[in-house]
GROMACS .gro file of C-alpha atoms in nm:
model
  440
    1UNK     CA    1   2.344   1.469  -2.772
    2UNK     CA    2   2.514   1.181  -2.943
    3UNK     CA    3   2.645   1.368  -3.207
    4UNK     CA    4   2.834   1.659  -3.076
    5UNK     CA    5   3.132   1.604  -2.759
    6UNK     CA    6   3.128   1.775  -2.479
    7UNK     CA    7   3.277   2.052  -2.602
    8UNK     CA    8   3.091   2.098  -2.902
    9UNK     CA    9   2.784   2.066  -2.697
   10UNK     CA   10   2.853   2.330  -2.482
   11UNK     CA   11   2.949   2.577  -2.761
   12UNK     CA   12   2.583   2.498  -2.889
   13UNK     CA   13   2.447   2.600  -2.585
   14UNK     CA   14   2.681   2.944  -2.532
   15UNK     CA   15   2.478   3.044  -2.847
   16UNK     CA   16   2.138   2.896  -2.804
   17UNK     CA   17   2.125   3.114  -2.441
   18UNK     CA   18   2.273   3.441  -2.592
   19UNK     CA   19   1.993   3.401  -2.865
   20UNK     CA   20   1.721   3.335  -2.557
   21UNK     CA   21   1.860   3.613  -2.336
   22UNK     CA   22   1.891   3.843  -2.638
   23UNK     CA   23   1.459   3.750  -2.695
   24UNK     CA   24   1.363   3.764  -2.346
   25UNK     CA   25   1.485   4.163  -2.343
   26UNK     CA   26   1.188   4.226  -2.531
   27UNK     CA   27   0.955   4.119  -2.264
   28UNK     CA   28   0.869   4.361  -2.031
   29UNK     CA   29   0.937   4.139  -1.764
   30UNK     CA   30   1.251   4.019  -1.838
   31UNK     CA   31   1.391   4.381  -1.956
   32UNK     CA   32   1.247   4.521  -1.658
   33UNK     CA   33   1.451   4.269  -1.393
   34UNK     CA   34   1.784   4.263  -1.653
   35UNK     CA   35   1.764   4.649  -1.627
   36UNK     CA   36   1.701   4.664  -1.234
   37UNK     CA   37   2.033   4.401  -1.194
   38UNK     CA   38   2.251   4.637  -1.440
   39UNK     CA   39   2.251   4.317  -1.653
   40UNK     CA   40   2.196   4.358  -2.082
   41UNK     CA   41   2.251   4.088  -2.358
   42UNK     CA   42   2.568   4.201  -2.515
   43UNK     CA   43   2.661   4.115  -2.128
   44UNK     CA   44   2.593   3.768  -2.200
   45UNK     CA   45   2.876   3.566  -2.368
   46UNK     CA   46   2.745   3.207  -2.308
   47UNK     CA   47   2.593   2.948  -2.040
   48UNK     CA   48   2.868   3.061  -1.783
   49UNK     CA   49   2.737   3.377  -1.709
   50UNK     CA   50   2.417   3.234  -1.621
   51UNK     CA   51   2.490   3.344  -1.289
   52UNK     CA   52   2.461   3.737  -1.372
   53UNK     CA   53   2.087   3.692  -1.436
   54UNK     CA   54   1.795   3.699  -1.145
   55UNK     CA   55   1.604   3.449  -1.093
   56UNK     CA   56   1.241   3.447  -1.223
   57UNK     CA   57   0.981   3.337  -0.966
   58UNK     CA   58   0.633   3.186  -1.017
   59UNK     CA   59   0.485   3.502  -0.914
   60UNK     CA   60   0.702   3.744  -1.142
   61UNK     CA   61   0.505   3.513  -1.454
   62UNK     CA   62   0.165   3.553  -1.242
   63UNK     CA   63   0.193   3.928  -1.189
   64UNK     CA   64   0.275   4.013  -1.545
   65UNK     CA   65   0.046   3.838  -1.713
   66UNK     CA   66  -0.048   3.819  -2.004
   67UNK     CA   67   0.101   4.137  -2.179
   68UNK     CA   68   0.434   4.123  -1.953
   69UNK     CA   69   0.566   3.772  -2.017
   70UNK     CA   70   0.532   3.804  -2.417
   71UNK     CA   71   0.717   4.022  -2.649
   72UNK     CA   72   0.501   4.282  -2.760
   73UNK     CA   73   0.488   4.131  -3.092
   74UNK     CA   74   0.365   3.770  -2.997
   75UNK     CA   75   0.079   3.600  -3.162
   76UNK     CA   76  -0.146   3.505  -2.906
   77UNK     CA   77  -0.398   3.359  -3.148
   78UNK     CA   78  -0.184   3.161  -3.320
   79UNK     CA   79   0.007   3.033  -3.043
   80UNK     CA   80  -0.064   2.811  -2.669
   81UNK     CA   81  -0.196   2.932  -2.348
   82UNK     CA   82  -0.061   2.677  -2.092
   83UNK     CA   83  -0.148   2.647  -1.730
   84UNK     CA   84   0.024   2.427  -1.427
   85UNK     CA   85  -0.168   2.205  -1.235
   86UNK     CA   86  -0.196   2.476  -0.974
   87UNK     CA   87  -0.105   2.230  -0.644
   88UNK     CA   88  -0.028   2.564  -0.475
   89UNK     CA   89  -0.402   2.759  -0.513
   90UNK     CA   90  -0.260   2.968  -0.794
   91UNK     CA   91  -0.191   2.772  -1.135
   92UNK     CA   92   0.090   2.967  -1.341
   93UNK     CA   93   0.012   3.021  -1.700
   94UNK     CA   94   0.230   3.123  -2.004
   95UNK     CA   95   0.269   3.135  -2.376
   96UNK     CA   96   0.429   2.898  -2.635
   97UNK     CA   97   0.433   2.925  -2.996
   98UNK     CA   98   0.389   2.609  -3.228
   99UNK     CA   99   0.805   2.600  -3.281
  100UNK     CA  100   0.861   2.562  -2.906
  101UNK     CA  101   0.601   2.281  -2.859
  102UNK     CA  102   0.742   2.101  -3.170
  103UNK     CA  103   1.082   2.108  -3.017
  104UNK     CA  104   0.910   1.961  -2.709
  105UNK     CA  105   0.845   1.659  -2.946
  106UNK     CA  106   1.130   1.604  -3.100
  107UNK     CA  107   1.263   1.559  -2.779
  108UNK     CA  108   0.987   1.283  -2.729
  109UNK     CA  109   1.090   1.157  -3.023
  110UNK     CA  110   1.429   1.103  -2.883
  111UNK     CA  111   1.341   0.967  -2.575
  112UNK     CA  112   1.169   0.685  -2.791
  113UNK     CA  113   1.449   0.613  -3.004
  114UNK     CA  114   1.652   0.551  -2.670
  115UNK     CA  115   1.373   0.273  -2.581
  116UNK     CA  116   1.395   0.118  -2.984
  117UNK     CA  117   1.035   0.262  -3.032
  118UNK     CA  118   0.954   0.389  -3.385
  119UNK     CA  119   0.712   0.680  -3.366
  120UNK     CA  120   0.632   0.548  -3.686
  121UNK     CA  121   0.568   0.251  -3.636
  122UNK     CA  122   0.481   0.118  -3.309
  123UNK     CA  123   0.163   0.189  -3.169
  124UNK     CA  124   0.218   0.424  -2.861
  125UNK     CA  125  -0.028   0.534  -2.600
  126UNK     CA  126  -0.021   0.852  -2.394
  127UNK     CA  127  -0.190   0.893  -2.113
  128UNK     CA  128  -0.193   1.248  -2.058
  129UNK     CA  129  -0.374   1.542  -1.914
  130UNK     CA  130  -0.566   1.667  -2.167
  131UNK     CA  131  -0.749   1.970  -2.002
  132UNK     CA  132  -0.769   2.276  -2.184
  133UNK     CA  133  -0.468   2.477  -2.125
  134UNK     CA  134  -0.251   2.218  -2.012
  135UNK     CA  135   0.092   2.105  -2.222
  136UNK     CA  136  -0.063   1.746  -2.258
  137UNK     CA  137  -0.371   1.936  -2.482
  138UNK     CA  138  -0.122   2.153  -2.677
  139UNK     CA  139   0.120   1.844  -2.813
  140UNK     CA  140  -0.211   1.660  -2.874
  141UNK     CA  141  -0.372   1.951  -3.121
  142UNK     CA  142  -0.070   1.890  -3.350
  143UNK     CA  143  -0.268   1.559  -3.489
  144UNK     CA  144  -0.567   1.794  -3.609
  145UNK     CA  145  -0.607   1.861  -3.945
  146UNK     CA  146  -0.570   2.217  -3.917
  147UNK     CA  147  -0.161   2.167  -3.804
  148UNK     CA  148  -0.086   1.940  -4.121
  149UNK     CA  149   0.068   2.187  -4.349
  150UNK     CA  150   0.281   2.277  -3.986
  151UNK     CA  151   0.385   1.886  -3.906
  152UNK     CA  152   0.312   1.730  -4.310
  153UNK     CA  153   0.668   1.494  -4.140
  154UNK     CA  154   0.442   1.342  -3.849
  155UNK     CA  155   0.145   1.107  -3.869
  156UNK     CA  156  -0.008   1.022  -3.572
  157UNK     CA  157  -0.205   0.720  -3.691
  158UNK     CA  158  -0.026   0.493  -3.451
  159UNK     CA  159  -0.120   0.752  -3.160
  160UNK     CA  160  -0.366   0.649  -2.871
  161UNK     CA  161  -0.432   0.971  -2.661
  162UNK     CA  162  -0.588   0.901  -2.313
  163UNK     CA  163  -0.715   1.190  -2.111
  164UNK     CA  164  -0.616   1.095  -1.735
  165UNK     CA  165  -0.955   1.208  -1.592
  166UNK     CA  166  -1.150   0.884  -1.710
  167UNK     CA  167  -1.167   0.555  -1.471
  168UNK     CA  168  -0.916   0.342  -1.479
  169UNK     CA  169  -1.106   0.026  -1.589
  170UNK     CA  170  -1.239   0.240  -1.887
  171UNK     CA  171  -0.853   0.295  -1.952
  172UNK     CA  172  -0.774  -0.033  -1.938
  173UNK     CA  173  -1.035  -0.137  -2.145
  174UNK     CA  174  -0.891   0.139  -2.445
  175UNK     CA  175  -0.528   0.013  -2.407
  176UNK     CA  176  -0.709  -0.362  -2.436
  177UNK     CA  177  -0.826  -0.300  -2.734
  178UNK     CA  178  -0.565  -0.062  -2.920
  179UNK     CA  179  -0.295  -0.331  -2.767
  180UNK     CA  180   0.014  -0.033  -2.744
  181UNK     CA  181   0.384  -0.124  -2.782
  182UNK     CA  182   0.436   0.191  -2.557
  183UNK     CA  183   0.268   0.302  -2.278
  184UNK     CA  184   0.349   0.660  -2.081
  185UNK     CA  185   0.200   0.825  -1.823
  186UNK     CA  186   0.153   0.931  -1.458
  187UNK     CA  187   0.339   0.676  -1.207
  188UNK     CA  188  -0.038   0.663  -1.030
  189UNK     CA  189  -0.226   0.609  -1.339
  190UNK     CA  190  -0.014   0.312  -1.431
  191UNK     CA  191   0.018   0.169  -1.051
  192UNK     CA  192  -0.367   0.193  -1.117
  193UNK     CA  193  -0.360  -0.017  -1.467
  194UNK     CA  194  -0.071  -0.224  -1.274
  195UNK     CA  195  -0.309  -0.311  -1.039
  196UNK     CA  196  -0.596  -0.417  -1.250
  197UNK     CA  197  -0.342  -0.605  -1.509
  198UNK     CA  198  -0.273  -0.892  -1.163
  199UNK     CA  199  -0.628  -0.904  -1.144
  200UNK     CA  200  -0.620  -1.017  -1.518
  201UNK     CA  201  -0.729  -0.745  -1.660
  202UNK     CA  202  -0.614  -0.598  -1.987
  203UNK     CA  203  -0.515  -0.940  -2.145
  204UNK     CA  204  -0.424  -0.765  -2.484
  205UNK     CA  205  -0.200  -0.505  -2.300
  206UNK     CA  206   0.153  -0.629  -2.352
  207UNK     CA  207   0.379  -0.315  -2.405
  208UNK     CA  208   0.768  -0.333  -2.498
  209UNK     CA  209   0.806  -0.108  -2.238
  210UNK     CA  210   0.674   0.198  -2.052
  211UNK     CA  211   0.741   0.496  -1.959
  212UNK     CA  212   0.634   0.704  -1.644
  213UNK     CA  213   0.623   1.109  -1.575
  214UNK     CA  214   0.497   1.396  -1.441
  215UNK     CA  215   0.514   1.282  -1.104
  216UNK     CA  216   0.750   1.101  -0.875
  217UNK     CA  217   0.861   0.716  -0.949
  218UNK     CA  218   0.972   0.531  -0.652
  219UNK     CA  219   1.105   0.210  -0.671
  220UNK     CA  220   0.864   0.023  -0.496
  221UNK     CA  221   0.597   0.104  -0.794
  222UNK     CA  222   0.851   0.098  -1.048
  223UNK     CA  223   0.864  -0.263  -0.964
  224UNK     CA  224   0.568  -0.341  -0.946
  225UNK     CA  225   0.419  -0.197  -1.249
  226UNK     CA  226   0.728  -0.376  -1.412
  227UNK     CA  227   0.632  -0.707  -1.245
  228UNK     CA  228   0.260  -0.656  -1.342
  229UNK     CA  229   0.329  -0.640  -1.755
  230UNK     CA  230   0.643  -0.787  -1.753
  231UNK     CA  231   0.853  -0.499  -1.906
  232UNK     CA  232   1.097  -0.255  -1.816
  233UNK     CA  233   0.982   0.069  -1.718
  234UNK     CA  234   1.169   0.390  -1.775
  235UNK     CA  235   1.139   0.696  -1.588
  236UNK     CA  236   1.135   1.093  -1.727
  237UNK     CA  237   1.099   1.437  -1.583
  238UNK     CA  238   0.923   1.754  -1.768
  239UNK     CA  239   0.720   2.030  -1.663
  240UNK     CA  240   0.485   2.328  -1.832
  241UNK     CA  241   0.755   2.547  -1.777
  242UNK     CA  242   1.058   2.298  -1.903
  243UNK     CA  243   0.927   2.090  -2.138
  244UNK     CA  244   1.094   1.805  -2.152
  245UNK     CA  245   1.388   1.769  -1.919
  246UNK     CA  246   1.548   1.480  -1.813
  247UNK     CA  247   1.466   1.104  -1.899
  248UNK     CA  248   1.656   0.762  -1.828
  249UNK     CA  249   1.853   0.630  -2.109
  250UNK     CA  250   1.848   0.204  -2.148
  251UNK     CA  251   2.120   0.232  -1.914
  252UNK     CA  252   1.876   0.364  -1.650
  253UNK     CA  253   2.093   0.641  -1.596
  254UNK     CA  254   1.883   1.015  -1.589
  255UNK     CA  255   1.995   1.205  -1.871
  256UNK     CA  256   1.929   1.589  -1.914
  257UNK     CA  257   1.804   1.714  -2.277
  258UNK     CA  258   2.120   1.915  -2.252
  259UNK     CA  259   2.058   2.073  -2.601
  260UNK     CA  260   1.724   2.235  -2.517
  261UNK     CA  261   1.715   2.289  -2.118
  262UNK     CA  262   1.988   2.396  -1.896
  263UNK     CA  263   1.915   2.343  -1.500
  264UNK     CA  264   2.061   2.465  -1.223
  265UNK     CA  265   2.059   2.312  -0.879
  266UNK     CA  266   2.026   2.529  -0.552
  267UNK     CA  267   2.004   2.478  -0.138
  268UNK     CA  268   1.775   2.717   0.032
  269UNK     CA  269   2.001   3.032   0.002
  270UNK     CA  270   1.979   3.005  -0.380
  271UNK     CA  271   2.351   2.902  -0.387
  272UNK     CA  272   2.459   2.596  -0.612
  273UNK     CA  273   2.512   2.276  -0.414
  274UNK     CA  274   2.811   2.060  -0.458
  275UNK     CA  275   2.754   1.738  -0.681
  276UNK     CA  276   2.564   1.437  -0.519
  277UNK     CA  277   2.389   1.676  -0.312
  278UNK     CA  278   1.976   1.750  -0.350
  279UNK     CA  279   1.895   2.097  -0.489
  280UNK     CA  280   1.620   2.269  -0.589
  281UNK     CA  281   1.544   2.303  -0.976
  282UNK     CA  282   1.640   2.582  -1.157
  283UNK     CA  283   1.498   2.594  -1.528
  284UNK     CA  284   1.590   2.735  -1.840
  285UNK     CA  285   1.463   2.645  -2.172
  286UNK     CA  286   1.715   2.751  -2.418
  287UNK     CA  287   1.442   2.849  -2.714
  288UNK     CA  288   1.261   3.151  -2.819
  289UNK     CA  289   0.895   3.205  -2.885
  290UNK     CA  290   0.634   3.284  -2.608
  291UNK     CA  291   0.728   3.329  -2.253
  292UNK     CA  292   1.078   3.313  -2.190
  293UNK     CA  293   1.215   3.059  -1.919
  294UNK     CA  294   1.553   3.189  -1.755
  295UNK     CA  295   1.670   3.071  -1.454
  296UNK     CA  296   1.300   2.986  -1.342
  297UNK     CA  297   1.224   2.904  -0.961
  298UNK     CA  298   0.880   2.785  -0.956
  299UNK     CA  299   0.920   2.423  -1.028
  300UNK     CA  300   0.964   2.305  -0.692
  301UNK     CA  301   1.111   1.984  -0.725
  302UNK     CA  302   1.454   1.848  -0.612
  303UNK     CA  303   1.710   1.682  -0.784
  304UNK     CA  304   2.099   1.554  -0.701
  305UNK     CA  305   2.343   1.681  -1.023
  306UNK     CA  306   2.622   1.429  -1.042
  307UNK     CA  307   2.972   1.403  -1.243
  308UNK     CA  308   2.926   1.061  -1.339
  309UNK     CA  309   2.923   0.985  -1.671
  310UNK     CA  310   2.722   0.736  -1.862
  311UNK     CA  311   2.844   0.471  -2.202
  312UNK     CA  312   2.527   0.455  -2.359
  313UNK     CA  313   2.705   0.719  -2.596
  314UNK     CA  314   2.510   1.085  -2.489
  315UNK     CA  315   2.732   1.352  -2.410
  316UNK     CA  316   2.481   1.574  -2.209
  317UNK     CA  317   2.540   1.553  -1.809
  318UNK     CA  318   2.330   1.324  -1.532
  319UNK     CA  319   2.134   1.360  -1.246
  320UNK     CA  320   2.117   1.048  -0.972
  321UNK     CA  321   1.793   1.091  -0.980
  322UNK     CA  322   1.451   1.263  -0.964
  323UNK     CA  323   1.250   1.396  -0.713
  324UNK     CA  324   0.927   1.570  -0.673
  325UNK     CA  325   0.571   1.590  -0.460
  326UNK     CA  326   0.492   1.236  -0.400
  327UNK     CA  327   0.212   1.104  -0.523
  328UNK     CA  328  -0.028   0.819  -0.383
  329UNK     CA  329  -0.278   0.606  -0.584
  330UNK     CA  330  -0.611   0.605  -0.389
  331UNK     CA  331  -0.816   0.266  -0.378
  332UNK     CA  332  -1.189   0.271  -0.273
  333UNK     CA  333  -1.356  -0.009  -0.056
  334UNK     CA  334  -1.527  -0.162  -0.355
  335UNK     CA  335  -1.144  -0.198  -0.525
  336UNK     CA  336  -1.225   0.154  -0.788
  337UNK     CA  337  -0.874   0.303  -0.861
  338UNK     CA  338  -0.910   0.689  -0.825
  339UNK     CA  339  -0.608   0.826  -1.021
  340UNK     CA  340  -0.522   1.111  -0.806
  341UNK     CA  341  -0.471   1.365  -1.065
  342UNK     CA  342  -0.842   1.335  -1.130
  343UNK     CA  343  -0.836   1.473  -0.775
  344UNK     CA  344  -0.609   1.737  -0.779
  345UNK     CA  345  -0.791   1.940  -1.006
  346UNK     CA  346  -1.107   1.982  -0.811
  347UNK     CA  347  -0.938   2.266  -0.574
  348UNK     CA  348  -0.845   2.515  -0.917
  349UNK     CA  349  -1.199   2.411  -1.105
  350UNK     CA  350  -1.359   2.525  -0.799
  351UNK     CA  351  -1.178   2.831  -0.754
  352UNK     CA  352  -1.235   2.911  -1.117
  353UNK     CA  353  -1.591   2.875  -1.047
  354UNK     CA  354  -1.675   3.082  -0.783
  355UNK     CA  355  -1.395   3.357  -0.995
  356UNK     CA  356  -1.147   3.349  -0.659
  357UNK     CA  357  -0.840   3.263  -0.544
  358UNK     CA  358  -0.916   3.178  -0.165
  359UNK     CA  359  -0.737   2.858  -0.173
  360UNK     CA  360  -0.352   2.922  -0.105
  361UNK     CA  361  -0.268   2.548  -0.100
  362UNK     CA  362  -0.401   2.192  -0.042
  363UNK     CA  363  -0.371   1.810   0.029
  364UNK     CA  364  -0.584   1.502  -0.027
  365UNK     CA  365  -0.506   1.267   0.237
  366UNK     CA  366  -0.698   0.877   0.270
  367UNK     CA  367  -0.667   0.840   0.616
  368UNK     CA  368  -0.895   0.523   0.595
  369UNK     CA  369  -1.012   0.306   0.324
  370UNK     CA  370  -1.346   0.497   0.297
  371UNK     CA  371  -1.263   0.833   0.395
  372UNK     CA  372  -1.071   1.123   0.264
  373UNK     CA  373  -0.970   1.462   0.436
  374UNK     CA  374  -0.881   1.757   0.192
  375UNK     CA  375  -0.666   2.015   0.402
  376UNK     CA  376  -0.713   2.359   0.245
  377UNK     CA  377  -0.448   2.654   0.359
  378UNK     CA  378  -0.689   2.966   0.289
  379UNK     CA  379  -0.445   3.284   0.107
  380UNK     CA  380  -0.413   3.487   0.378
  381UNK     CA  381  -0.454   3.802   0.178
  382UNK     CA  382  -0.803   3.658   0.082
  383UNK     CA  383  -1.066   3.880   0.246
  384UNK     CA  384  -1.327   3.685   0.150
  385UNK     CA  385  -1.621   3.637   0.431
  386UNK     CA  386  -1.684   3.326   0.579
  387UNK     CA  387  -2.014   3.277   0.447
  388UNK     CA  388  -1.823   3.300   0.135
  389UNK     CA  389  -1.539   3.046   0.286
  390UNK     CA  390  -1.811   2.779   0.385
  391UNK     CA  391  -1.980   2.798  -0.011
  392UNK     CA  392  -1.628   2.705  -0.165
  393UNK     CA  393  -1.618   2.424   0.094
  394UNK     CA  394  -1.933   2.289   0.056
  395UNK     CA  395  -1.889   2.303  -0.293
  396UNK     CA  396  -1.536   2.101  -0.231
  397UNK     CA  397  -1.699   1.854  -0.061
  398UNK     CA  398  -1.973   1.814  -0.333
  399UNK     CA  399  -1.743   1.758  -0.645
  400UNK     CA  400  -1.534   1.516  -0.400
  401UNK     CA  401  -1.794   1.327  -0.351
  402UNK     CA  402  -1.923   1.317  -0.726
  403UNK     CA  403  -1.569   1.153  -0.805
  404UNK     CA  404  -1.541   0.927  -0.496
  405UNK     CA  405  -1.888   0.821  -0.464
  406UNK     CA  406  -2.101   0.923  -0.184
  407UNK     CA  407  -2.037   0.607   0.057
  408UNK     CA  408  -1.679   0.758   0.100
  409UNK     CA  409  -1.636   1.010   0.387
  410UNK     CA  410  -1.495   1.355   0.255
  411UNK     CA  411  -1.393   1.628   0.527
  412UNK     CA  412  -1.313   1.969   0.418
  413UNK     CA  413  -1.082   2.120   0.680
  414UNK     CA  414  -0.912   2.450   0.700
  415UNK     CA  415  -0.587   2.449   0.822
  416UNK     CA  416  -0.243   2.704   0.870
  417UNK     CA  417   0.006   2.442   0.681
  418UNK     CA  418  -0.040   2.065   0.491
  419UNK     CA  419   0.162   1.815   0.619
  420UNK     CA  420   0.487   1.737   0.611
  421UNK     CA  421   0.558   1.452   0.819
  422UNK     CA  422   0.515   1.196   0.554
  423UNK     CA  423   0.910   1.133   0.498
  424UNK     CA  424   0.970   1.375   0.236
  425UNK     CA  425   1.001   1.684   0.467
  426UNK     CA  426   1.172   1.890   0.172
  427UNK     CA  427   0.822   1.859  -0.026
  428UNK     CA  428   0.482   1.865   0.048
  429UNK     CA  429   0.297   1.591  -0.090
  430UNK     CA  430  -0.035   1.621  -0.248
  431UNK     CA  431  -0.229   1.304  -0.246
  432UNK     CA  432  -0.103   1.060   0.027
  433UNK     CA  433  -0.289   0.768   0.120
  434UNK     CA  434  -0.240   0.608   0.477
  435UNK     CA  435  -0.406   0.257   0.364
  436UNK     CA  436  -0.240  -0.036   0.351
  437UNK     CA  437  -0.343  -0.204   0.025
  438UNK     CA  438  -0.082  -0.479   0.015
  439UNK     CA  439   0.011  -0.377  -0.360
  440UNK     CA  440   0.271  -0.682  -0.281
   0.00000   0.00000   0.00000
């Protein structure tokens, strides 16, 4: 992105997507919709025609999995199985192989050289979902001994990997005593460690800086995890699906990884908006290997595309900034942090449980300091019974419970839609806590 103009650039990309569009024709689900839409490679002369292509929708990649979303020559034991969260009921999954997910770190890698952070040198922390099947685990397994001959280039003896799930005091305490130069993670995780740090916690935590994704940064907790350990803090966007997509350069302007994604920003009729106004994300990874990403719909997040230009010396294009399902940090009466994504799980692990897919969609809300209402929006083509119904919510309730403790109120209720009338009425949030905890 430094090295090549705008021009250059964009010739790199005209042949990077006619290599990707010329792969994804042998995957049956790709060749299937290019064929329907009178659309084949050779048709494809660069980026530009972009816009001849249909889009590719979360459930396209559920339907035809696994055999239709891979070439029928794929590895699947030598490469990834990667899920989404699942916010919606249904968790998307797809294939990567081990060149795809090392491109995904070298653009890591650049995002730290943009902060003056050595991944060989500095000590780095990463708080990250580690769950099996989820992108955090997959970057992660390239420190095993088994990937060396793969990666002999990286070491990741400087590496602290945190898995998000644990309590935030036991965090603390790990980043106390590994004392990281870097810290990234979930906005709600480091609120959380924000939080603890004023209470003088964490006394050996003193990063250079940090850097927050995977969920929304607003400025209000920007601030004050910046205020809590005295640093600046830097903010990113990447998904399952993407990878890693956009990040803020020192300049704190939000840079796409032009060279690897290309997005696309859309109103509600699927047609590009003008610049400085919000769209919805359109994806496309512009690599081979595993499950192709072309003009993919299913991230759900909105973003504002802008012709401003930046001097920090990148090339690629901006965004004003990011947005995304809001996320709340949720505080218990006895002053436990709960990072919400140890929350936001419970819904799929259930459903994986009982083998179903009855839950459509869902939202954690704290509506007071010891109690918590889960709204769950039942798939309507579920014909499960309600004897059924009541065994998935009792065993809701229970897991709840086992996280927030058992002097915390938890209501299971089933409703037609989750709110929306939280200030963000373009996206549903999933974690929202109506508590006033004076983080001030």
């Amino acid at each position: 992105l430094r090295r090549l103009n705008e021009k250059q650039l964009k010739d790199y990309k005209d042949k990077a997507f006619r290599k990707t569009v010329k792969y994804a024709y042998t995957v049956p689900l790709y060749r299937k919709k290019y064929k329907e839409a009178g659309i084949h490679p050779r048709d494809i002369k660069g980026i530009d025609d972009i816009e001849k292509l249909p889009f590719v929708t979360k459930d396209d990649l559920r339907k035809k999995f696994p055999k239709g979303i891979i070439p029928p020559n794929f590895d699947k034991e030598s490469g990834f199985v990667l899920s989404t969260s699942g916010s919606t009921g249904k968790p998307v999954t797809i294939y990567r192989d081990s060149y795809s997910v090392l491109i995904d770190l070298w653009r890591y890698i650049r995002e730290l050289r943009e902060y003056n952070i050595s991944w060989r040198k500095h000590r780095m922390t990463f708080l990250a979902d580690l769950a099996p099947g989820a992108v955090g685990s997959a970057h992660i397994s390239f420190s095993n001994s088994s990937n060396k001959e793969k990666t002999p280039f990286l070491s990741f003896k400087n590496f602290q990997t945190i898995d998000i799930g644990e309590d935030v005091e036991k965090i603390m305490q790990k980043l106390n005593d590994f004392k990281p130069e870097f810290i990234t993670g979930y906005p709600d995780v480091l609120q959380g460690l924000a939080i603890l740090k004023q209470k003088g916690f964490g006394k050996n935590v003193k990063p250079l800086c940090i850097q927050s994704t995977g969920a929304v940064l607003s400025d209000h907790v920007r601030n004050y995890i910046k205020k809590a350990f005295e640093c600046e803090v830097f903010d990113s966007y990447s998904s399952t699906e993407a990878g890693p997509a956009v990040f803020e350069c020192r300049n704190h302007n939000y840079h796409i990884h032009d060279d690897a994604v290309h997005l696309e920003f859309v109103d509600k009729k699927m047609n590009p908006v003008d610049f400085g106004s919000s769209g919805k994300l359109v994806v496309t990874r512009l690599s081979c290997g595993g499950t192709p990403i072309i003009r993919y719909t299913g991230n759900d997040d909105i973003m504002v595309p802008t012709k401003k230009k930046c001097n920090c010396g990148s090339s690629s294009m901006l965004v004003e900034n990011i947005g995304g399902r809001s996320i709340d940090t949720i505080i218990l009466p006895d002053g436990k942090i709960i990072p919400p994504l140890s929350l936001t799980g419970i819904p799929n692990h259930v459903m994986q449980y009982f083998k179903s897919e009855l839950i459509q969609q869902f939202q954690i809300i704290q509506r007071k300091i010891d109690e918590i209402e889960v709204l769950i929006v039942i798939n309507k083509d579920s014909k499960e019974r309600e004897t059924f119904i009541k065994k998935i919510f009792d065993e809701l309730e229970k897991r709840f419970e086992e996280k927030l403790g058992k002097n915390i109120h938890v209501k299971i209720r089933r409703v037609d839609n989750v709110e929306r009338n939280f200030g963000m009425n373009r996206i549903v949030r999933q974690v929202i806590s109506l508590v006033d905890h004076k983080l001030d």
